[in-house]
mmCIF file of C-alpha atoms in Angstrom:
data_model
loop_
_atom_site.group_PDB
_atom_site.id
_atom_site.type_symbol
_atom_site.label_atom_id
_atom_site.label_comp_id
_atom_site.label_asym_id
_atom_site.label_seq_id
_atom_site.Cartn_x
_atom_site.Cartn_y
_atom_site.Cartn_z
ATOM 1 C CA MET B 215 -9.041 -69.304 -13.055
ATOM 2 C CA LEU B 216 -6.436 -67.202 -14.807
ATOM 3 C CA LYS B 217 -3.110 -68.787 -15.551
ATOM 4 C CA ALA B 218 -0.019 -67.330 -13.928
ATOM 5 C CA ARG B 219 1.844 -64.777 -15.952
ATOM 6 C CA LYS B 220 4.737 -66.333 -17.804
ATOM 7 C CA ASP B 221 7.800 -64.633 -19.233
ATOM 8 C CA THR B 222 8.450 -66.381 -22.547
ATOM 9 C CA THR B 223 11.153 -66.311 -25.167
ATOM 10 C CA PRO B 224 9.894 -63.849 -27.807
ATOM 11 C CA SER B 225 8.793 -65.501 -31.027
ATOM 12 C CA HIS B 226 7.072 -63.946 -34.016
ATOM 13 C CA ILE B 227 3.402 -64.516 -34.726
ATOM 14 C CA THR B 228 2.318 -63.919 -38.309
ATOM 15 C CA GLU B 229 -1.221 -63.409 -39.538
ATOM 16 C CA HIS B 230 -2.793 -61.944 -42.672
ATOM 17 C CA ILE B 231 -5.423 -59.275 -42.062
ATOM 18 C CA GLY B 232 -7.010 -58.107 -45.292
ATOM 19 C CA ARG B 233 -4.216 -57.420 -47.767
ATOM 20 C CA PHE B 234 -1.590 -57.015 -45.049
ATOM 21 C CA ARG B 235 0.858 -59.429 -43.478
ATOM 22 C CA CYS B 236 1.063 -58.639 -39.771
ATOM 23 C CA ARG B 237 3.817 -59.846 -37.438
ATOM 24 C CA TRP B 238 4.230 -59.305 -33.720
ATOM 25 C CA LEU B 239 6.032 -60.500 -30.605
ATOM 26 C CA ARG B 240 4.316 -61.595 -27.373
ATOM 27 C CA PRO B 241 6.870 -61.853 -24.547
ATOM 28 C CA PHE B 242 4.153 -61.907 -21.837
ATOM 29 C CA GLN B 243 0.842 -63.775 -21.931
ATOM 30 C CA ALA B 244 -1.825 -63.760 -19.220
ATOM 31 C CA PRO B 245 -5.487 -64.205 -20.327
ATOM 32 C CA GLY B 246 -7.902 -61.493 -19.302
ATOM 33 C CA LYS B 247 -5.335 -58.792 -18.568
ATOM 34 C CA THR B 248 -4.640 -55.475 -20.250
ATOM 35 C CA THR B 249 -2.000 -55.499 -22.986
ATOM 36 C CA ALA B 250 0.572 -52.863 -23.793
ATOM 37 C CA ILE B 251 0.945 -52.786 -27.590
ATOM 38 C CA ILE B 252 4.077 -51.098 -28.889
ATOM 39 C CA LEU B 253 4.639 -49.796 -32.417
ATOM 40 C CA PRO B 254 8.262 -48.870 -33.266
ATOM 41 C CA GLY B 255 9.577 -45.647 -34.771
ATOM 42 C CA GLY B 256 10.357 -45.227 -38.451
ATOM 43 C CA PRO B 257 8.567 -47.460 -40.990
ATOM 44 C CA GLY B 258 10.512 -50.643 -41.460
ATOM 45 C CA LEU B 259 12.298 -50.674 -38.106
ATOM 46 C CA ALA B 260 12.027 -53.965 -36.228
ATOM 47 C CA PRO B 261 10.314 -53.530 -32.839
ATOM 48 C CA GLU B 262 12.916 -55.481 -30.864
ATOM 49 C CA TYR B 263 14.848 -52.313 -30.005
ATOM 50 C CA MET B 264 11.957 -51.420 -27.669
ATOM 51 C CA LEU B 265 11.946 -54.823 -25.957
ATOM 52 C CA PRO B 266 14.339 -54.268 -22.992
ATOM 53 C CA TRP B 267 12.493 -51.161 -21.813
ATOM 54 C CA ALA B 268 9.097 -52.658 -22.663
ATOM 55 C CA ARG B 269 9.787 -55.758 -20.529
ATOM 56 C CA ARG B 270 10.519 -53.619 -17.477
ATOM 57 C CA PHE B 271 7.451 -51.485 -18.112
ATOM 58 C CA ALA B 272 5.133 -54.482 -18.533
ATOM 59 C CA ARG B 273 6.447 -56.200 -15.391
ATOM 60 C CA ARG B 274 6.127 -52.999 -13.368
ATOM 61 C CA ARG B 275 2.510 -52.467 -14.423
ATOM 62 C CA GLY B 276 1.466 -56.128 -14.546
ATOM 63 C CA LEU B 277 0.639 -55.964 -18.270
ATOM 64 C CA ASN B 278 0.692 -58.333 -21.176
ATOM 65 C CA LEU B 279 3.080 -57.129 -23.843
ATOM 66 C CA ALA B 280 3.012 -57.159 -27.638
ATOM 67 C CA LEU B 281 5.466 -55.465 -30.001
ATOM 68 C CA ILE B 282 4.229 -55.221 -33.569
ATOM 69 C CA GLU B 283 5.991 -54.642 -36.842
ATOM 70 C CA TYR B 284 4.613 -52.312 -39.473
ATOM 71 C CA PRO B 285 2.116 -54.377 -41.503
ATOM 72 C CA VAL B 286 3.319 -55.069 -45.029
ATOM 73 C CA ILE B 287 0.909 -55.048 -47.966
ATOM 74 C CA SER B 288 1.283 -57.974 -50.336
ATOM 75 C CA ASP B 289 -0.323 -56.663 -53.531
ATOM 76 C CA GLY B 290 -0.705 -52.914 -53.202
ATOM 77 C CA GLU B 291 1.194 -51.616 -56.224
ATOM 78 C CA ALA B 292 -1.975 -50.745 -58.152
ATOM 79 C CA ILE B 293 -3.774 -49.166 -55.189
ATOM 80 C CA PRO B 294 -3.634 -45.355 -54.860
ATOM 81 C CA PRO B 295 -1.543 -44.399 -51.794
ATOM 82 C CA ALA B 296 -4.403 -42.631 -50.001
ATOM 83 C CA GLN B 297 -6.662 -45.690 -50.372
ATOM 84 C CA LYS B 298 -3.809 -47.960 -49.331
ATOM 85 C CA TYR B 299 -3.378 -45.927 -46.140
ATOM 86 C CA GLU B 300 -7.060 -46.319 -45.286
ATOM 87 C CA LEU B 301 -6.745 -50.100 -45.722
ATOM 88 C CA TYR B 302 -3.587 -49.992 -43.636
ATOM 89 C CA LYS B 303 -5.358 -48.229 -40.750
ATOM 90 C CA ASP B 304 -8.208 -50.765 -40.896
ATOM 91 C CA ALA B 305 -5.694 -53.629 -40.708
ATOM 92 C CA LEU B 306 -3.846 -52.008 -37.813
ATOM 93 C CA LEU B 307 -7.065 -51.467 -35.886
ATOM 94 C CA ALA B 308 -8.096 -55.096 -36.449
ATOM 95 C CA LEU B 309 -4.650 -56.211 -35.281
ATOM 96 C CA PHE B 310 -4.968 -54.227 -32.052
ATOM 97 C CA LYS B 311 -8.319 -55.884 -31.327
ATOM 98 C CA ARG B 312 -6.940 -59.293 -32.257
ATOM 99 C CA ILE B 313 -4.086 -58.909 -29.770
ATOM 100 C CA ALA B 314 -5.885 -57.066 -26.962
ATOM 101 C CA GLY B 315 -9.013 -59.199 -26.665
ATOM 102 C CA ASP B 316 -11.736 -57.808 -24.385
ATOM 103 C CA PHE B 317 -9.524 -55.256 -22.651
ATOM 104 C CA PRO B 318 -8.751 -52.032 -24.555
ATOM 105 C CA PRO B 319 -4.957 -51.843 -24.766
ATOM 106 C CA ILE B 320 -2.402 -49.264 -23.776
ATOM 107 C CA LEU B 321 -0.891 -48.136 -27.074
ATOM 108 C CA ILE B 322 2.719 -46.942 -27.102
ATOM 109 C CA GLY B 323 4.258 -45.381 -30.187
ATOM 110 C CA HIS B 324 7.673 -43.960 -30.914
ATOM 111 C CA SER B 325 8.419 -41.176 -33.410
ATOM 112 C CA PHE B 326 6.619 -41.818 -36.744
ATOM 113 C CA ALA B 327 4.351 -44.402 -35.103
ATOM 114 C CA CYS B 328 2.910 -41.656 -32.887
ATOM 115 C CA ARG B 329 1.445 -39.961 -35.940
ATOM 116 C CA VAL B 330 -0.104 -43.218 -37.150
ATOM 117 C CA LEU B 331 -1.748 -43.703 -33.744
ATOM 118 C CA LEU B 332 -3.026 -40.121 -33.714
ATOM 119 C CA ASP B 333 -4.447 -40.620 -37.205
ATOM 120 C CA LEU B 334 -6.248 -43.719 -35.951
ATOM 121 C CA GLN B 335 -7.612 -41.775 -33.002
ATOM 122 C CA ALA B 336 -8.892 -39.002 -35.279
ATOM 123 C CA SER B 337 -10.364 -41.146 -38.069
ATOM 124 C CA ARG B 338 -11.382 -44.481 -36.538
ATOM 125 C CA ASP B 339 -13.242 -45.850 -33.533
ATOM 126 C CA LEU B 340 -10.007 -46.455 -31.653
ATOM 127 C CA GLU B 341 -10.450 -48.186 -28.298
ATOM 128 C CA ALA B 342 -7.576 -47.761 -25.861
ATOM 129 C CA ASN B 343 -7.026 -47.198 -22.173
ATOM 130 C CA ALA B 344 -4.278 -44.706 -22.961
ATOM 131 C CA LEU B 345 -1.777 -43.517 -25.541
ATOM 132 C CA ILE B 346 1.879 -43.042 -24.647
ATOM 133 C CA LEU B 347 3.662 -41.190 -27.446
ATOM 134 C CA LEU B 348 7.453 -40.923 -27.393
ATOM 135 C CA ASN B 349 9.062 -38.076 -29.354
ATOM 136 C CA CYS B 350 6.005 -37.500 -31.511
ATOM 137 C CA PRO B 351 6.660 -35.331 -34.596
ATOM 138 C CA ALA B 352 4.234 -32.428 -34.964
ATOM 139 C CA THR B 353 5.678 -32.009 -38.466
ATOM 140 C CA PHE B 354 8.411 -33.896 -40.289
ATOM 141 C CA ILE B 355 10.618 -30.888 -40.901
ATOM 142 C CA SER B 356 14.050 -31.535 -39.415
ATOM 143 C CA SER B 357 15.658 -28.951 -37.171
ATOM 144 C CA ALA B 358 18.261 -26.688 -38.788
ATOM 145 C CA SER B 359 20.948 -28.205 -36.540
ATOM 146 C CA PHE B 360 20.016 -31.707 -37.667
ATOM 147 C CA ARG B 361 20.097 -30.716 -41.343
ATOM 148 C CA ARG B 362 23.515 -29.109 -40.986
ATOM 149 C CA ALA B 363 24.935 -32.136 -39.194
ATOM 150 C CA ALA B 364 23.428 -34.543 -41.733
ATOM 151 C CA LYS B 365 24.841 -32.526 -44.631
ATOM 152 C CA LYS B 366 28.375 -33.084 -43.334
ATOM 153 C CA LEU B 367 27.857 -36.842 -43.571
ATOM 154 C CA ARG B 368 27.442 -36.715 -47.372
ATOM 155 C CA LEU B 369 24.507 -39.094 -47.296
ATOM 156 C CA PRO B 370 23.104 -40.557 -50.547
ATOM 157 C CA ALA B 371 20.344 -38.573 -52.232
ATOM 158 C CA SER B 372 18.126 -41.653 -52.584
ATOM 159 C CA ILE B 373 17.767 -45.148 -51.146
ATOM 160 C CA GLU B 374 17.448 -47.940 -53.694
ATOM 161 C CA SER B 375 17.678 -51.110 -51.601
ATOM 162 C CA GLU B 376 17.405 -52.442 -48.066
ATOM 163 C CA LYS B 377 21.192 -52.670 -47.877
ATOM 164 C CA SER B 378 21.617 -49.021 -48.834
ATOM 165 C CA PHE B 379 18.979 -48.021 -46.270
ATOM 166 C CA ARG B 380 20.818 -49.822 -43.467
ATOM 167 C CA SER B 381 24.060 -48.134 -44.528
ATOM 168 C CA TYR B 382 22.317 -44.750 -44.511
ATOM 169 C CA TRP B 383 20.644 -45.460 -41.172
ATOM 170 C CA GLU B 384 23.846 -46.566 -39.437
ATOM 171 C CA ARG B 385 25.649 -43.399 -40.569
ATOM 172 C CA ILE B 386 22.963 -40.965 -39.467
ATOM 173 C CA LEU B 387 21.956 -42.731 -36.228
ATOM 174 C CA PRO B 388 24.442 -40.904 -33.919
ATOM 175 C CA LEU B 389 22.652 -37.616 -34.674
ATOM 176 C CA TYR B 390 19.506 -38.938 -33.005
ATOM 177 C CA PHE B 391 21.198 -39.347 -29.618
ATOM 178 C CA HIS B 392 22.044 -36.641 -27.100
ATOM 179 C CA VAL B 393 24.438 -38.959 -25.267
ATOM 180 C CA PRO B 394 27.163 -40.971 -27.049
ATOM 181 C CA MET B 395 25.565 -43.847 -28.923
ATOM 182 C CA LYS B 396 26.463 -47.328 -27.683
ATOM 183 C CA LYS B 397 27.240 -50.105 -30.135
ATOM 184 C CA SER B 398 24.481 -52.239 -28.619
ATOM 185 C CA TRP B 399 21.952 -49.495 -29.426
ATOM 186 C CA GLU B 400 23.164 -49.333 -33.023
ATOM 187 C CA ARG B 401 22.875 -53.112 -33.392
ATOM 188 C CA ALA B 402 19.360 -53.091 -31.952
ATOM 189 C CA LEU B 403 18.201 -50.367 -34.340
ATOM 190 C CA ALA B 404 19.862 -51.550 -37.539
ATOM 191 C CA ARG B 405 20.064 -55.336 -37.372
ATOM 192 C CA ARG B 406 16.833 -55.955 -39.290
ATOM 193 C CA THR B 407 14.771 -53.512 -41.362
ATOM 194 C CA SER B 408 12.008 -53.586 -43.989
ATOM 195 C CA TRP B 409 12.223 -49.987 -45.191
ATOM 196 C CA MET B 410 11.641 -50.735 -48.873
ATOM 197 C CA ARG B 411 8.261 -52.343 -48.131
ATOM 198 C CA CYS B 412 7.064 -49.650 -45.697
ATOM 199 C CA SER B 413 8.565 -46.377 -46.924
ATOM 200 C CA TRP B 414 5.366 -45.491 -48.852
ATOM 201 C CA LEU B 415 3.902 -44.454 -45.495
ATOM 202 C CA THR B 416 6.276 -41.493 -45.273
ATOM 203 C CA ASP B 417 4.709 -40.022 -48.421
ATOM 204 C CA ILE B 418 1.233 -40.141 -46.814
ATOM 205 C CA VAL B 419 1.766 -39.017 -43.215
ATOM 206 C CA ARG B 420 3.372 -35.641 -43.870
ATOM 207 C CA ASP B 421 1.020 -32.847 -42.756
ATOM 208 C CA GLU B 422 1.164 -31.010 -39.461
ATOM 209 C CA VAL B 423 -0.593 -32.868 -36.663
ATOM 210 C CA SER B 424 -4.193 -31.956 -35.864
ATOM 211 C CA ALA B 425 -6.100 -32.617 -32.648
ATOM 212 C CA PRO B 426 -8.908 -35.184 -32.628
ATOM 213 C CA SER B 427 -12.495 -34.245 -31.800
ATOM 214 C CA ARG B 428 -13.241 -34.117 -28.075
ATOM 215 C CA ASP B 429 -15.625 -37.071 -28.167
ATOM 216 C CA ARG B 430 -12.747 -39.317 -29.198
ATOM 217 C CA ASP B 431 -10.311 -38.177 -26.557
ATOM 218 C CA ILE B 432 -8.147 -40.901 -25.026
ATOM 219 C CA PRO B 433 -5.842 -40.140 -22.057
ATOM 220 C CA THR B 434 -2.558 -39.305 -23.753
ATOM 221 C CA LEU B 435 0.990 -38.827 -22.514
ATOM 222 C CA PHE B 436 3.473 -37.055 -24.782
ATOM 223 C CA VAL B 437 7.092 -37.693 -23.786
ATOM 224 C CA HIS B 438 9.571 -35.309 -25.388
ATOM 225 C CA GLY B 439 13.338 -35.627 -25.391
ATOM 226 C CA ALA B 440 14.472 -32.165 -24.296
ATOM 227 C CA ASN B 441 17.573 -32.484 -26.487
ATOM 228 C CA ASP B 442 16.017 -34.196 -29.515
ATOM 229 C CA LEU B 443 18.034 -32.805 -32.422
ATOM 230 C CA ARG B 444 15.766 -34.441 -35.032
ATOM 231 C CA PHE B 445 12.852 -32.005 -34.627
ATOM 232 C CA PRO B 446 12.805 -28.246 -33.895
ATOM 233 C CA LYS B 447 12.003 -27.132 -30.341
ATOM 234 C CA ALA B 448 8.785 -25.625 -31.722
ATOM 235 C CA ASN B 449 7.635 -29.225 -32.252
ATOM 236 C CA ARG B 450 6.766 -29.533 -28.563
ATOM 237 C CA ASN B 451 4.851 -26.242 -28.536
ATOM 238 C CA ILE B 452 2.715 -27.300 -31.514
ATOM 239 C CA LEU B 453 1.756 -30.519 -29.740
ATOM 240 C CA ARG B 454 1.013 -28.757 -26.457
ATOM 241 C CA ASN B 455 -1.295 -26.315 -28.233
ATOM 242 C CA ALA B 456 -3.051 -29.052 -30.230
ATOM 243 C CA PHE B 457 -3.476 -31.386 -27.256
ATOM 244 C CA ARG B 458 -4.026 -29.062 -24.317
ATOM 245 C CA GLU B 459 -5.810 -31.669 -22.182
ATOM 246 C CA SER B 460 -3.044 -34.237 -22.623
ATOM 247 C CA THR B 461 -0.019 -34.675 -20.366
ATOM 248 C CA HIS B 462 3.320 -33.425 -21.698
ATOM 249 C CA VAL B 463 6.665 -34.357 -20.148
ATOM 250 C CA SER B 464 10.182 -33.369 -21.229
ATOM 251 C CA LEU B 465 13.085 -35.638 -20.292
ATOM 252 C CA GLY B 466 16.356 -33.813 -19.720
ATOM 253 C CA MET B 467 19.624 -35.037 -21.242
ATOM 254 C CA CYS B 468 17.623 -37.056 -23.753
ATOM 255 C CA GLY B 469 17.526 -37.094 -27.531
ATOM 256 C CA HIS B 470 15.269 -39.112 -29.838
ATOM 257 C CA PHE B 471 15.488 -42.507 -28.091
ATOM 258 C CA PRO B 472 14.406 -42.198 -24.427
ATOM 259 C CA MET B 473 14.125 -45.991 -24.090
ATOM 260 C CA PHE B 474 17.945 -46.079 -24.463
ATOM 261 C CA GLU B 475 19.071 -42.713 -23.109
ATOM 262 C CA THR B 476 16.885 -42.312 -20.016
ATOM 263 C CA PRO B 477 15.020 -45.623 -19.538
ATOM 264 C CA ARG B 478 14.436 -45.161 -15.800
ATOM 265 C CA ASN B 479 12.986 -41.679 -16.184
ATOM 266 C CA LEU B 480 10.797 -42.840 -19.059
ATOM 267 C CA LEU B 481 9.549 -45.774 -16.981
ATOM 268 C CA GLN B 482 8.817 -43.502 -14.027
ATOM 269 C CA GLU B 483 6.818 -41.021 -16.125
ATOM 270 C CA ALA B 484 4.841 -43.748 -17.911
ATOM 271 C CA VAL B 485 3.946 -45.540 -14.671
ATOM 272 C CA PHE B 486 3.016 -42.286 -12.897
ATOM 273 C CA PHE B 487 0.747 -41.352 -15.806
ATOM 274 C CA LEU B 488 -0.998 -44.739 -15.896
ATOM 275 C CA ASP B 489 -1.561 -44.692 -12.147
ATOM 276 C CA LYS B 490 -4.073 -41.904 -12.806
ATOM 277 C CA ILE B 491 -5.991 -43.800 -15.516
ATOM 278 C CA LYS B 492 -9.057 -45.907 -14.755
ATOM 279 C CA PRO B 493 -9.031 -49.149 -16.788
ATOM 280 C CA CYS B 494 -11.950 -49.767 -19.145
ATOM 281 C CA VAL B 495 -13.390 -52.933 -20.668
ATOM 282 C CA ARG B 496 -14.743 -53.231 -24.219
ATOM 283 C CA GLN B 497 -18.535 -53.407 -24.110
#
């Protein structure tokens, strides 16, 4: 008999997979049920900023929930970046299977994490019930409006430490929101980072997105913030053309962080999308 679902106080679980240290949170645990696995936005961001929305989503859908940090490599200085990225994808895939058990998970990524998940879909035997991708970048070229606004902030040309990254991040964060940024959102996004250990990923995942082969298609929902200043409006068109059989939704009055700016609309779209998906079990 399955145990009743229990809402627990989030605590970190740490495990080494290959060369990588992996950490994640498990707020909900119920054996034998599907898990929603969430990967946060930019490399080095702690996943807790997704937790309030993720809790509501998991309760609404009756899902287990796991929020993972970007795996950190312990001894990768001598490894070529391309090879390191292949090892990274292997570790991430093993982590998904470790967390999800016998039920292929629902994978949710935000911003940069969307591209990592799409790379896994294209290059690995990724098993998932669905992908939900929030503000996925088709390319990493900022919009002209974003570049002009950032230039006025006189940001440093380079980031040399975790402290300088947090200072940079706190200054540029308001540009990512269409609505006025709340202090609680800033605290959630900047309270803990590991940019210096994960920034190497941004030098690898840089090309324009490409669609996976048809035989690897997974039901995919792209959620776009209609007022996301970070990426050009053409970003959405590139994704629609590359993933014609996927579902694309634009949220009005929303910038780069729909889980803060329009959480109810995001929840509604995610639940409506999943209602159409038939669950599958790993063979």
